[in-house]
Coordinates of C-alpha atoms and ligand atoms in Angstrom, one line a residue:
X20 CA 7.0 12.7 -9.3
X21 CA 6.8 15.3 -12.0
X22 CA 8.1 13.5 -14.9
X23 CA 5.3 10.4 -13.9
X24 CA 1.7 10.6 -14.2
X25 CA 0.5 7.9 -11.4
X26 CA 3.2 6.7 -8.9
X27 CA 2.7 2.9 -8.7
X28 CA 3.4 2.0 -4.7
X29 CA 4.8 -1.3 -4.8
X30 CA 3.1 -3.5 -1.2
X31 CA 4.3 -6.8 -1.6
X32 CA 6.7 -6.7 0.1
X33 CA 4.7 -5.8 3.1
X34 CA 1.2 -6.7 2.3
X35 CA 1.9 -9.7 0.4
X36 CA 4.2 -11.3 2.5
X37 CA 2.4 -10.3 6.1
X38 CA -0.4 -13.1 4.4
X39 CA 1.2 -15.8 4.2
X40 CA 2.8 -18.9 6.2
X41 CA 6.0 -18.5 3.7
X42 CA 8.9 -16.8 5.2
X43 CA 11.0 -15.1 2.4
X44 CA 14.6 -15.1 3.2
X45 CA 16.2 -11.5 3.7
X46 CA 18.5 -12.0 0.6
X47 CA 15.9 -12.7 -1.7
X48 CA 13.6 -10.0 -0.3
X49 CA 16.7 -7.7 -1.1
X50 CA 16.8 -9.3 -4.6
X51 CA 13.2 -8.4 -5.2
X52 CA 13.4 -4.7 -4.0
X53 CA 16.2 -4.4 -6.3
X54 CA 14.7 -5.8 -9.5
X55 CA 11.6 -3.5 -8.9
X56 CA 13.5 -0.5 -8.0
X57 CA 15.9 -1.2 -11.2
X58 CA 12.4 -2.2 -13.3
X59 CA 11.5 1.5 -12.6
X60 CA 9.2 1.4 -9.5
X61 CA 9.5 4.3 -7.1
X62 CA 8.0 3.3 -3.7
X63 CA 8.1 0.3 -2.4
X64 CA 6.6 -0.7 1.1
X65 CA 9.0 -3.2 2.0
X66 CA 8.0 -4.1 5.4
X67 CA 6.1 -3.2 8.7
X68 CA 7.2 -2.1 12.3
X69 CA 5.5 -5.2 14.2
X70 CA 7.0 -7.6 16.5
X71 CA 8.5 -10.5 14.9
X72 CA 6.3 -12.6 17.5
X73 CA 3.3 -11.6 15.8
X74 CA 5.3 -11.6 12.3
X75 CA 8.1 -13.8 11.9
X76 CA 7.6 -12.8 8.2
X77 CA 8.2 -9.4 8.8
X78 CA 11.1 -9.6 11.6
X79 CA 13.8 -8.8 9.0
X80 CA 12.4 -5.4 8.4
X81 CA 14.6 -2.9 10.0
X82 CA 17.3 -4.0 8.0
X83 CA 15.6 -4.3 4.7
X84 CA 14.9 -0.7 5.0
X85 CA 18.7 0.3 5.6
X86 CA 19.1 -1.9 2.1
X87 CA 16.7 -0.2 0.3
X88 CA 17.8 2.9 1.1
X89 CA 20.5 2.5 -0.6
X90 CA 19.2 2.0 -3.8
X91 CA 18.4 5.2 -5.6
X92 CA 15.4 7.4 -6.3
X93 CA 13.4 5.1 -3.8
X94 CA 10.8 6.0 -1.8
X95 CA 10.9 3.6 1.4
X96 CA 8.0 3.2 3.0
X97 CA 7.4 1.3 6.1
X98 CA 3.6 0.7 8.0
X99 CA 4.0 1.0 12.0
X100 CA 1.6 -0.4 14.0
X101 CA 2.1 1.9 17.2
X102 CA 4.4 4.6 18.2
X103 CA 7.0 2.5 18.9
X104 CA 7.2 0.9 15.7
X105 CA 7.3 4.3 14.5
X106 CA 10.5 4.6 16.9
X107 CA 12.1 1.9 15.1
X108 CA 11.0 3.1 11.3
X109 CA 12.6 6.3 12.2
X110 CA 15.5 4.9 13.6
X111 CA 15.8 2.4 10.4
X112 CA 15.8 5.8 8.0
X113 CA 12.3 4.9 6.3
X114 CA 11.5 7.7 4.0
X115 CA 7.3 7.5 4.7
X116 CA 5.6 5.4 7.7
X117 CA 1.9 4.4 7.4
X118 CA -0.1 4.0 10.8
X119 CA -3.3 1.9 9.7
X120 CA -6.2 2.9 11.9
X121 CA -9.4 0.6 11.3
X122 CA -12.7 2.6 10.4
X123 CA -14.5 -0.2 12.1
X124 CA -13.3 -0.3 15.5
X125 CA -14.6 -4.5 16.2
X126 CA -11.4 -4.3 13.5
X127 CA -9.4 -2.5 15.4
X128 CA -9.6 -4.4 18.2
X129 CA -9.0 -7.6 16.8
X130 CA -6.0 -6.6 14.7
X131 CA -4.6 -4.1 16.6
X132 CA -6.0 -4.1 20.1
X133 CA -7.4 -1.2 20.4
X134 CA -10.0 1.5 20.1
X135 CA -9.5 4.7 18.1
X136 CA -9.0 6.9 20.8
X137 CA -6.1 4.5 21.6
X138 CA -4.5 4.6 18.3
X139 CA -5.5 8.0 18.0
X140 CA -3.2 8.5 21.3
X141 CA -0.5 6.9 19.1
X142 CA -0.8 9.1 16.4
X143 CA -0.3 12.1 18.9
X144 CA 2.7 10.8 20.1
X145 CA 4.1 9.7 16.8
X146 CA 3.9 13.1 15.4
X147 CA 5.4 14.8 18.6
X148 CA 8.2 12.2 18.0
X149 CA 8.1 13.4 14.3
X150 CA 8.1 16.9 15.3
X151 CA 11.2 16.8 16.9
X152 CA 13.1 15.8 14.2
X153 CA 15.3 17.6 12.2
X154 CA 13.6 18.5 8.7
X155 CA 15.7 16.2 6.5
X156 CA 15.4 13.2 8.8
X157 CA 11.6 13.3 8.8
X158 CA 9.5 10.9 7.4
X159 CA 5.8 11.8 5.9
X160 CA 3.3 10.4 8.3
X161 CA 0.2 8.7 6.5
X162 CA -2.5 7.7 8.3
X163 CA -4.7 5.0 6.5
X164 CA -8.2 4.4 6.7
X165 CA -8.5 0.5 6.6
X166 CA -11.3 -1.2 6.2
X167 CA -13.0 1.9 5.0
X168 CA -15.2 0.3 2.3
X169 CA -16.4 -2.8 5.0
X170 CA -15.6 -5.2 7.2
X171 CA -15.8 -8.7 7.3
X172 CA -16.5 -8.2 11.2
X173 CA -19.0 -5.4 10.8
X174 CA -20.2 -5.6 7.6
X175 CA -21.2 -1.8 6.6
X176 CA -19.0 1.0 7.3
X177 CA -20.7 3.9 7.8
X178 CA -18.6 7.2 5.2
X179 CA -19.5 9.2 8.1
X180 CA -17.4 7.9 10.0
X181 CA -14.2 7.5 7.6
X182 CA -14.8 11.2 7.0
X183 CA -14.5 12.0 10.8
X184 CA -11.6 9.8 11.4
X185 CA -9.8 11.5 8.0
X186 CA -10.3 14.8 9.7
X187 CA -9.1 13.6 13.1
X188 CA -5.7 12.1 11.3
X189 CA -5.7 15.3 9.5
X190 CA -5.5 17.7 13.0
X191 CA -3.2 15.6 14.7
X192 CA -0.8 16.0 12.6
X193 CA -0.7 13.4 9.5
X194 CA 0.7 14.8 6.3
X195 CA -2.0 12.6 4.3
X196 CA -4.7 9.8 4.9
X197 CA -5.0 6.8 2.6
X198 CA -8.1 4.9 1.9
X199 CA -7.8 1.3 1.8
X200 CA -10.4 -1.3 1.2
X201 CA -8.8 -4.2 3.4
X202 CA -11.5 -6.3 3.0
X203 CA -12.1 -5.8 -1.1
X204 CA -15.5 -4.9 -0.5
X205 CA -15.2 -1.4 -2.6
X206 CA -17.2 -0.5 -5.6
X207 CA -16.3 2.4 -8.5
X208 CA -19.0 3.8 -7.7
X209 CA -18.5 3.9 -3.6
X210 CA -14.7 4.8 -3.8
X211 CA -15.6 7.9 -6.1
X212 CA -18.0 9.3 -3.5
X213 CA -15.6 8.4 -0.8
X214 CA -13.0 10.2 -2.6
X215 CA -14.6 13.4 -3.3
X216 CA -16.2 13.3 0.7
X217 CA -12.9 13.0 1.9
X218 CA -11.4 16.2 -0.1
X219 CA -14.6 18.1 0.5
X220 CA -13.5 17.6 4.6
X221 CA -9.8 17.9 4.2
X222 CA -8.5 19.2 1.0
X223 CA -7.7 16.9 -2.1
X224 CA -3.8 17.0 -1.3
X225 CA -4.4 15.5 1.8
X226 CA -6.2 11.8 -0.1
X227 CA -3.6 11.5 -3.0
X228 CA -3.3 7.4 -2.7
X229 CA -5.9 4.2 -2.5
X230 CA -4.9 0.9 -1.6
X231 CA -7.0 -1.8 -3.2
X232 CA -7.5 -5.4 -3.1
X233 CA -8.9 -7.5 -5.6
X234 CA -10.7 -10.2 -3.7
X235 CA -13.7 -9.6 -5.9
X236 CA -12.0 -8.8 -9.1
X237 CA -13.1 -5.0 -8.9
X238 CA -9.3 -3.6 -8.1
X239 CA -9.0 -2.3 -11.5
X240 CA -11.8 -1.1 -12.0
X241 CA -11.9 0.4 -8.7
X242 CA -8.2 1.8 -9.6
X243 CA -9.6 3.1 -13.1
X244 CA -12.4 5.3 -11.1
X245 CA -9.5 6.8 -8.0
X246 CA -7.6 8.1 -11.5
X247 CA -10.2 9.6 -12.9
X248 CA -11.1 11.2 -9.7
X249 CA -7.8 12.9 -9.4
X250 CA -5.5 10.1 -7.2
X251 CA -2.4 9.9 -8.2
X252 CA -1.1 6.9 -6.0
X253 CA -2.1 3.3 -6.6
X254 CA -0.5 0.2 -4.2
X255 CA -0.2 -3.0 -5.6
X256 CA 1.6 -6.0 -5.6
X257 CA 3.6 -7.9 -7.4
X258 CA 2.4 -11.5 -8.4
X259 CA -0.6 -10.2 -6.4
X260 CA 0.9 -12.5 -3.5
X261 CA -1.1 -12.4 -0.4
X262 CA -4.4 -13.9 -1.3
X263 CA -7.4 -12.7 1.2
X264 CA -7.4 -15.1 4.7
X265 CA -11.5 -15.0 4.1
X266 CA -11.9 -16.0 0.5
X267 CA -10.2 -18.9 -1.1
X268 CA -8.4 -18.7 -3.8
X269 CA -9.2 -14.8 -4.0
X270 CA -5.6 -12.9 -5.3
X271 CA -4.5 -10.2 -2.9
X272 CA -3.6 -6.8 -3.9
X273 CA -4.4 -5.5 -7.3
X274 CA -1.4 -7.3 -9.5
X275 CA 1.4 -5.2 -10.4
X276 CA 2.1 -6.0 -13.5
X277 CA -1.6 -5.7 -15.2
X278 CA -1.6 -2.4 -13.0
X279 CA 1.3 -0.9 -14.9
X280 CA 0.4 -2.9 -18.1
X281 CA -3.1 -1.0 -17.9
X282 CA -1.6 2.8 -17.5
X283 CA 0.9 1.8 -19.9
X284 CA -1.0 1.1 -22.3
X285 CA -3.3 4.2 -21.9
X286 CA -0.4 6.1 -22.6
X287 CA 0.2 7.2 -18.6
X288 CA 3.5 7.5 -17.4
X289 CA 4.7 5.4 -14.6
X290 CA 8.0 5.5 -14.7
X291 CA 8.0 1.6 -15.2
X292 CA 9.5 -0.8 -17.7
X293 CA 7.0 -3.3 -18.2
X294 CA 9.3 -5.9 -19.6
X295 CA 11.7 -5.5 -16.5
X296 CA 9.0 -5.5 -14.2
X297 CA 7.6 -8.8 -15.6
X298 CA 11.2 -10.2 -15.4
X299 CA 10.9 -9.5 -11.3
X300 CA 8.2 -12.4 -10.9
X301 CA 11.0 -15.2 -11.3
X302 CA 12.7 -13.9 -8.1
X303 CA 9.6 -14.5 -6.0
X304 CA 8.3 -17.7 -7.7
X305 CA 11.8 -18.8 -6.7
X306 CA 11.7 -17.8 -3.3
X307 CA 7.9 -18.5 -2.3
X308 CA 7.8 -21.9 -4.5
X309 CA 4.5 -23.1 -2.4
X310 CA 2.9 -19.5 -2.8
X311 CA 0.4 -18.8 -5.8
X312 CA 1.5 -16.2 -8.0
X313 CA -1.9 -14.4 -10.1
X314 CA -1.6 -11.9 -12.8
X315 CA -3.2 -11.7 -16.4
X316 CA -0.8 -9.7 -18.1
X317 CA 2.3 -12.3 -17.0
X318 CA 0.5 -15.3 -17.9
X319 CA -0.5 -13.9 -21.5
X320 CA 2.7 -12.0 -22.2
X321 CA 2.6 -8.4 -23.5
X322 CA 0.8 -7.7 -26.9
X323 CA 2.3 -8.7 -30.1
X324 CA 5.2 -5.5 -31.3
X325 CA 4.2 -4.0 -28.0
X326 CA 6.0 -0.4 -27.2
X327 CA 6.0 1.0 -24.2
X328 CA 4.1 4.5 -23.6
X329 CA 0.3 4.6 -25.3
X330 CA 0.6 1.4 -27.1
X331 CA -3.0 0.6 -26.7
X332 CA -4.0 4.2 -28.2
X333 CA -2.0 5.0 -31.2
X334 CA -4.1 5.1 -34.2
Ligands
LIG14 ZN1 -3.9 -4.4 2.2

């Protein structure tokens, strides 16, 4: 990512979709990958490992990653929920697989059924599966520290314990860990000194990303604070789809579009055509008609004799 300053890591496909009833059909999830990939996004998560029992939304996944493959200078990532999910991700050709382990492990339970020695196991097996790979067929292996800001079962998370499990990711074998505030409980203030704790224990180019939500209208602000910090990879998702199962009304992940509009305008590169990317929301408003859409920047347009790159800075 050399010619782009922040790699914008699209989730909705994955994230979004995973929360809620609407089932998108495969064609249009296709459609959407495309229009982002075109628009000038460079990762997209497009879907997770999990049994189509437990995610009918999700059951198409192996084969949207075969599509998305095919379109060029996209990252595919996929989240597996177990090693063999990780099986399958491999199998599918996903470029990057993302094994979510719960800091609080009431969490883990519930959502995954298991403690973290369990999914710890997992993560021992996946990267022996990894490891036998041949170099070029290898995906990177995140592991991501969810609910590492709080839980909406536990309440406090202790950093401690975030930084222990980082480092435990770290020796078995993960080429990175993510932080991720599930729940969107995180603060600026609390992500920055999560941040730095986690480099202190591992090394900064082992925490390059952040995955926020923006249930309380902190994601870009909390985004704003990783960047300054040093992060150079920010998930969002388009239209924000999603929404938060414990709070109403609440948008999802932090909103594409005022995400890129933001580092746009600050003159950072994204790689992104804003205009493109905005374009993209008519292909899931068409295909989730009974899901809300948020976003600022869509719903006010783009600033009047807007350019891209810096807009917002030129004298
Ligand atoms: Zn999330």
């Amino acid at each position: 990512m050399s010619d782009i300053d922040v790699l914008i890591s699209e989730v909705g496909p994955r994230d979004g979709l995973q929360s809620i009833k609407s089932i998108m059909p495969t064609d249009a999830k296709k459609a959407w990958i495309k229009a982002e990939a075109d628009a000038g996004v460079r990762e997209i998560e497009v879907g997770s490992f999990v049994p189509p029992k437990l995610l009918p939304q999700l059951a198409d996944t192996a084969e949207i990653v075969a599509y998305a493959r095919t379109l060029p200078g996209l990252a595919v990532a996929a989240l597996v929920p177990n090693f063999k999910g990780a099986e399958n991700a491999v199998k599918a050709g996903a470029h990057k697989i993302t094994l979510p382990l719960s800091v609080s492990e009431t969490h883990s339970q519930a959502n995954l059924k298991k403690t973290h020695a369990q999914v710890l196991d997992e993560v021992r097996k996946i990267v022996e599966l990894l490891d036998s790979l041949p170099a070029d067929q290898r995906p990177d292996f995140e592991g991501g520290l969810s609910t590492a800001f709080g839980c909406t079962l536990e309440g406090k998370v202790p950093e401690a314990k975030v930084v222990e499990l980082a480092r435990e990711l770290i020796a078995l074998g993960c080429d990175e860990v993510g932080l991720s505030d599930t729940t969107g409980y995180a603060n600026p203030t609390q992500l920055r000194r999560l941040i730095k704790l986690i480099w202190a224990e591992v090394g900064q180019d082992k925490l390059t990303g952040v995955h926020l939500h923006n249930t309380r209208g902190l994601g870009l602000a909390n985004a704003h604070a990783a960047l300054e910090e040093g992060i150079t990879t920010l998930d969002s998702s388009l239209g924000g789809i999603g929404g938060c199962p414990f709070a109403p009304g609440a948008s999802g992940n932090i909103v594409t579009e005022d995400l890129a509009f933001m580092l746009d305008a600050m003159g950072l590169q994204t790689g992104i055509d804003l205009a493109k990317l905005l374009a993209v929301r008519q292909i899931v408003r068409d295909a989730l008609p009974d899901e809300e859409l948020y976003g600022f920047t869509p719903d006010a347009g783009l600033p009047k004799d807007y350019s891209p790159g810096g807009w917002g800075i030129a004298a």
